[in-house]
Tab-separated table of C-alpha atoms in Angstrom:
chain	number	residue	atom	x	y	z
A	15	UNK	CA	54.755	23.796	-84.043
A	16	UNK	CA	53.038	26.450	-81.859
A	17	UNK	CA	54.619	27.100	-78.415
A	18	UNK	CA	52.246	26.253	-75.565
A	19	UNK	CA	50.934	29.040	-73.725
A	20	UNK	CA	52.297	29.350	-70.187
A	21	UNK	CA	49.252	31.282	-68.976
A	22	UNK	CA	46.912	28.348	-70.074
A	23	UNK	CA	49.126	25.922	-68.338
A	24	UNK	CA	49.127	27.882	-65.089
A	25	UNK	CA	45.437	28.413	-65.090
A	26	UNK	CA	44.766	24.706	-65.628
A	27	UNK	CA	47.227	23.903	-62.892
A	28	UNK	CA	45.555	26.295	-60.609
A	29	UNK	CA	42.029	24.927	-61.292
A	30	UNK	CA	43.294	21.427	-60.826
A	31	UNK	CA	44.773	22.452	-57.418
A	32	UNK	CA	41.568	24.055	-56.092
A	33	UNK	CA	39.464	20.957	-57.231
A	34	UNK	CA	41.821	18.643	-55.363
A	35	UNK	CA	41.593	20.805	-52.357
A	36	UNK	CA	37.875	20.980	-52.496
A	37	UNK	CA	37.734	17.162	-52.715
A	38	UNK	CA	39.874	16.695	-49.834
A	39	UNK	CA	37.937	19.283	-47.729
A	40	UNK	CA	34.938	17.432	-48.511
A	41	UNK	CA	36.378	14.156	-47.434
A	42	UNK	CA	37.578	15.735	-44.202
A	43	UNK	CA	34.015	16.951	-43.721
A	44	UNK	CA	32.586	13.517	-44.219
A	45	UNK	CA	35.205	12.102	-41.807
A	46	UNK	CA	34.302	14.718	-39.166
A	47	UNK	CA	30.646	13.957	-39.540
A	48	UNK	CA	31.319	10.242	-39.334
A	49	UNK	CA	33.260	10.848	-36.167
A	50	UNK	CA	30.508	12.813	-34.551
A	51	UNK	CA	27.677	10.351	-35.546
A	52	UNK	CA	28.807	7.330	-33.345
A	53	UNK	CA	28.854	9.404	-30.214
A	54	UNK	CA	25.346	10.747	-30.974
A	55	UNK	CA	24.044	7.316	-31.901
A	56	UNK	CA	25.675	5.829	-28.748
A	57	UNK	CA	24.118	8.426	-26.634
A	58	UNK	CA	20.695	7.969	-28.109
A	59	UNK	CA	21.093	4.204	-27.627
A	60	UNK	CA	22.204	4.698	-24.049
A	61	UNK	CA	19.220	6.946	-23.330
A	62	UNK	CA	17.019	4.167	-24.815
A	63	UNK	CA	18.652	1.716	-22.453
A	64	UNK	CA	18.512	3.867	-19.333
A	65	UNK	CA	14.791	4.753	-19.701
A	66	UNK	CA	13.352	1.265	-19.447
A	67	UNK	CA	15.848	0.596	-16.584
A	68	UNK	CA	14.361	3.447	-14.639
A	69	UNK	CA	10.817	2.173	-15.391
A	70	UNK	CA	11.869	-1.258	-14.198
A	71	UNK	CA	13.217	0.178	-10.940
A	72	UNK	CA	10.082	2.272	-10.360
A	73	UNK	CA	7.895	-0.735	-10.788
A	74	UNK	CA	10.005	-2.862	-8.386
A	75	UNK	CA	9.754	-0.260	-5.706
A	76	UNK	CA	5.900	0.195	-6.127
A	77	UNK	CA	5.522	-3.644	-6.049
A	78	UNK	CA	7.679	-3.779	-2.832
A	79	UNK	CA	5.418	-1.113	-1.083
A	80	UNK	CA	2.280	-2.893	-2.166
A	81	UNK	CA	3.680	-6.207	-0.770
A	82	UNK	CA	4.568	-4.601	2.521
A	83	UNK	CA	1.168	-2.909	2.794
A	84	UNK	CA	-0.658	-6.204	2.214
A	85	UNK	CA	1.413	-8.012	4.798
A	86	UNK	CA	0.797	-5.339	7.343
A	87	UNK	CA	-2.981	-5.510	6.654
A	88	UNK	CA	-2.958	-9.245	6.977
A	89	UNK	CA	-1.015	-9.187	10.352
A	90	UNK	CA	-3.233	-10.509	13.311
A	91	UNK	CA	-4.323	-7.902	15.703
A	92	UNK	CA	-3.370	-5.040	13.350
A	93	UNK	CA	-4.972	-1.786	14.435
A	94	UNK	CA	-4.032	0.338	11.335
A	95	UNK	CA	-7.647	0.056	10.141
A	96	UNK	CA	-8.836	2.510	12.976
A	97	UNK	CA	-9.721	5.791	11.624
A	98	UNK	CA	-10.556	9.138	13.312
A	99	UNK	CA	-13.953	7.923	14.423
A	100	UNK	CA	-14.201	4.715	16.459
A	101	UNK	CA	-16.799	3.030	18.656
A	102	UNK	CA	-15.966	3.047	22.395
A	103	UNK	CA	-17.742	0.879	24.979
A	104	UNK	CA	-17.535	1.003	28.683
A	105	UNK	CA	-19.019	-2.037	30.351
A	106	UNK	CA	-18.756	-4.176	33.608
A	107	UNK	CA	-20.878	-5.838	36.203
A	108	UNK	CA	-22.301	-3.843	38.962
A	109	UNK	CA	-19.825	-5.141	41.465
A	110	UNK	CA	-17.063	-5.491	39.005
A	111	UNK	CA	-14.358	-3.355	37.306
A	112	UNK	CA	-14.567	-1.123	34.237
A	113	UNK	CA	-13.821	-2.687	30.870
A	114	UNK	CA	-12.995	-0.307	27.963
A	115	UNK	CA	-13.018	-1.368	24.284
A	116	UNK	CA	-12.250	0.383	21.112
A	117	UNK	CA	-13.715	-0.945	17.820
A	118	UNK	CA	-13.689	0.161	14.242
A	119	UNK	CA	-17.419	-0.516	14.076
A	120	UNK	CA	-19.860	-2.357	16.340
A	121	UNK	CA	-19.367	-5.624	14.461
A	122	UNK	CA	-15.552	-5.706	14.377
A	123	UNK	CA	-13.383	-7.293	16.942
A	124	UNK	CA	-11.816	-4.976	19.368
A	125	UNK	CA	-8.594	-3.376	18.593
A	126	UNK	CA	-8.058	-2.267	22.165
A	127	UNK	CA	-9.564	-3.831	25.291
A	128	UNK	CA	-8.441	-3.197	28.911
A	129	UNK	CA	-9.681	-3.781	32.422
A	130	UNK	CA	-9.374	-0.735	34.790
A	131	UNK	CA	-8.971	-1.139	38.525
A	132	UNK	CA	-11.898	1.428	39.002
A	133	UNK	CA	-15.306	-0.013	39.787
A	134	UNK	CA	-18.030	0.604	37.314
A	135	UNK	CA	-20.166	2.271	40.027
A	136	UNK	CA	-17.433	4.712	40.924
A	137	UNK	CA	-17.115	5.600	37.291
A	138	UNK	CA	-20.843	6.256	37.029
A	139	UNK	CA	-20.586	8.575	40.068
A	140	UNK	CA	-17.757	10.571	38.505
A	141	UNK	CA	-19.455	10.932	35.222
A	142	UNK	CA	-22.710	12.160	37.067
A	143	UNK	CA	-20.668	14.687	38.882
A	144	UNK	CA	-19.138	16.374	35.655
A	145	UNK	CA	-16.483	15.748	33.092
A	146	UNK	CA	-14.160	12.758	33.344
A	147	UNK	CA	-10.536	12.540	32.192
A	148	UNK	CA	-8.931	9.045	32.244
A	149	UNK	CA	-5.258	9.053	31.624
A	150	UNK	CA	-3.407	5.789	31.012
A	151	UNK	CA	0.381	5.856	31.181
A	152	UNK	CA	3.079	3.205	30.566
A	153	UNK	CA	6.764	3.095	30.324
A	154	UNK	CA	8.861	2.415	27.278
A	155	UNK	CA	10.174	-1.069	27.820
A	156	UNK	CA	13.735	-1.967	27.081
A	157	UNK	CA	15.407	-5.272	26.373
A	158	UNK	CA	18.934	-6.156	27.443
A	159	UNK	CA	20.864	-8.524	25.246
A	160	UNK	CA	24.074	-9.935	26.532
A	161	UNK	CA	26.744	-11.045	24.069
A	162	UNK	CA	29.774	-13.198	24.487
A	163	UNK	CA	33.074	-12.389	26.175
A	164	UNK	CA	35.397	-9.944	24.385
A	165	UNK	CA	38.676	-11.128	23.136
A	166	UNK	CA	40.376	-8.186	24.769
A	167	UNK	CA	39.357	-7.058	28.259
A	168	UNK	CA	37.072	-9.956	29.274
A	169	UNK	CA	33.580	-9.545	30.684
A	170	UNK	CA	30.180	-9.357	28.949
A	171	UNK	CA	28.871	-6.606	26.769
A	172	UNK	CA	25.395	-5.541	27.541
A	173	UNK	CA	23.480	-3.799	24.689
A	174	UNK	CA	20.066	-2.141	25.566
A	175	UNK	CA	17.650	-2.162	22.673
A	176	UNK	CA	14.142	-0.431	22.735
A	177	UNK	CA	11.413	-3.083	21.972
A	178	UNK	CA	9.213	-2.004	18.976
A	179	UNK	CA	5.492	-2.330	20.095
A	180	UNK	CA	2.338	-0.466	19.125
A	181	UNK	CA	0.749	1.717	21.807
A	182	UNK	CA	-2.394	-0.340	22.077
A	183	UNK	CA	-0.350	-3.549	22.686
A	184	UNK	CA	1.070	-2.288	26.051
A	185	UNK	CA	0.163	-4.820	28.752
A	186	UNK	CA	0.190	-2.686	31.919
A	187	UNK	CA	-0.953	0.938	32.263
A	188	UNK	CA	-0.981	3.382	35.404
A	189	UNK	CA	-4.518	4.878	35.652
A	190	UNK	CA	-5.372	8.430	36.676
A	191	UNK	CA	-8.929	9.519	36.788
A	192	UNK	CA	-9.282	13.344	37.020
A	193	UNK	CA	-5.858	13.771	38.252
A	194	UNK	CA	-6.278	11.073	40.982
A	195	UNK	CA	-4.267	7.813	40.775
A	196	UNK	CA	-6.664	4.845	40.512
A	197	UNK	CA	-4.301	1.892	40.492
A	198	UNK	CA	-3.331	0.035	37.227
A	199	UNK	CA	-5.068	-1.192	34.101
A	200	UNK	CA	-4.241	-4.371	32.167
A	201	UNK	CA	-4.727	-5.227	28.595
A	202	UNK	CA	-6.957	-8.338	27.906
A	203	UNK	CA	-7.853	-10.544	25.100
A	204	UNK	CA	-11.300	-10.674	23.989
A	205	UNK	CA	-12.584	-13.845	25.480
A	206	UNK	CA	-15.916	-15.638	25.270
A	207	UNK	CA	-17.396	-13.432	28.101
A	208	UNK	CA	-16.381	-10.188	26.468
A	209	UNK	CA	-17.568	-11.399	23.064
A	210	UNK	CA	-21.015	-12.037	24.395
A	211	UNK	CA	-21.236	-8.532	25.678
A	212	UNK	CA	-20.141	-6.947	22.510
A	213	UNK	CA	-22.342	-9.244	20.483
A	214	UNK	CA	-25.387	-8.114	22.513
A	215	UNK	CA	-24.513	-4.442	21.819
A	216	UNK	CA	-24.001	-4.732	18.030
A	217	UNK	CA	-27.475	-3.055	17.393
A	218	UNK	CA	-26.599	-0.204	19.844
A	219	UNK	CA	-24.778	2.744	18.231
A	220	UNK	CA	-24.984	5.086	21.111
A	221	UNK	CA	-26.535	5.025	24.587
A	222	UNK	CA	-26.244	3.525	28.057
A	223	UNK	CA	-28.157	0.748	29.923
A	224	UNK	CA	-28.165	-2.644	31.753
A	225	UNK	CA	-27.781	-6.118	30.205
A	226	UNK	CA	-29.009	-9.155	32.236
A	227	UNK	CA	-26.418	-11.333	33.328
A	228	UNK	CA	-26.578	-15.066	32.179
A	229	UNK	CA	-26.810	-17.905	34.643
A	230	UNK	CA	-23.263	-18.882	34.246
A	231	UNK	CA	-22.109	-15.558	35.531
A	232	UNK	CA	-20.947	-14.374	32.071
A	233	UNK	CA	-20.457	-10.706	31.226
A	234	UNK	CA	-17.300	-8.669	31.986
A	235	UNK	CA	-15.582	-11.492	33.640
A	236	UNK	CA	-16.801	-10.573	37.038
A	237	UNK	CA	-19.969	-12.438	37.822
A	238	UNK	CA	-21.204	-9.627	39.931
A	239	UNK	CA	-24.620	-8.971	38.790
A	240	UNK	CA	-26.156	-7.303	35.739
A	241	UNK	CA	-23.846	-5.717	33.066
A	242	UNK	CA	-23.823	-1.992	32.872
A	243	UNK	CA	-22.615	-0.359	29.637
A	244	UNK	CA	-22.171	2.878	27.893
A	245	UNK	CA	-21.417	3.135	24.198
A	246	UNK	CA	-20.617	6.183	22.128
A	247	UNK	CA	-18.755	7.310	19.094
A	248	UNK	CA	-15.286	8.583	19.986
A	249	UNK	CA	-12.938	10.905	18.070
A	250	UNK	CA	-9.514	9.406	17.725
A	251	UNK	CA	-6.473	11.677	17.632
A	252	UNK	CA	-2.979	10.331	17.196
A	253	UNK	CA	-0.429	12.745	18.551
A	254	UNK	CA	2.624	10.494	17.895
A	255	UNK	CA	3.700	6.909	18.143
A	256	UNK	CA	3.666	7.320	22.049
A	257	UNK	CA	0.364	9.238	22.330
A	258	UNK	CA	-3.207	8.784	21.482
A	259	UNK	CA	-6.477	10.451	22.649
A	260	UNK	CA	-10.209	9.355	22.550
A	261	UNK	CA	-12.867	12.060	22.832
A	262	UNK	CA	-16.430	10.923	23.386
A	263	UNK	CA	-18.719	12.615	20.823
A	264	UNK	CA	-21.951	13.558	22.646
A	265	UNK	CA	-24.543	15.313	20.263
A	266	UNK	CA	-26.454	16.739	23.468
A	267	UNK	CA	-23.369	18.325	24.814
A	268	UNK	CA	-22.487	21.762	23.646
A	269	UNK	CA	-19.262	22.070	25.477
A	270	UNK	CA	-16.197	19.683	26.138
A	271	UNK	CA	-16.736	16.007	25.820
A	272	UNK	CA	-18.031	14.320	28.988
A	273	UNK	CA	-15.335	11.513	28.687
A	274	UNK	CA	-11.846	11.720	27.442
A	275	UNK	CA	-9.251	8.872	27.505
A	276	UNK	CA	-5.450	9.471	26.907
A	277	UNK	CA	-2.866	6.868	26.183
A	278	UNK	CA	0.720	7.971	26.936
A	279	UNK	CA	3.922	6.223	26.768
A	280	UNK	CA	6.668	7.901	28.612
């Protein structure tokens, strides 16, 4: 019987050792890959979940903004529709006071209507002599709210809160004409008398004249004769929430506007 060769046995053992080592290394590689794959799949699935969530949030925010905008547009007396060009009308009876209205266009209801203490005849004289600057000033109103008694210390707690109000909704104004104080102006609702005057002037885009007064004394609310009016386009400039300016646009004037009206809340 031939003696087995030790060299052949050693080589076979060596080859067997390397093969088993290679197999084990391949298995380790598969295990490592399988360990990494769940994280990548979970991250991809997470990204797939986060993206629709962000889209849903963006859609909800845009929807909320559109609802708020529609509610603000539908609010009665809302003046947000006023642009940089508006229609301004000064009118009043010969023996009455000046009424000033601001409209988006001649057919729209007035967004701002006040009655000044200045007579219409006095304003006509001022405008005939030169440029007219009318400043309307009002104060920021404050509301005091009283809460109940404190548990410690007794007495009432008074909290001062600023009332939110648009500038054109202020009821009382101090009036200055070319630097001189001219009493007070008051905000007015557009009644039947004012509606008749503005209705009669719908076809007038710019100009001045006289309207015959009705037998009932309608027109400007004064019942003091024929109605004098002046209508023109005004440039509206908003400085802040507490300041606006209206400049009369006169195509015949090469210099400064003949009439300027300022609204200031201080």
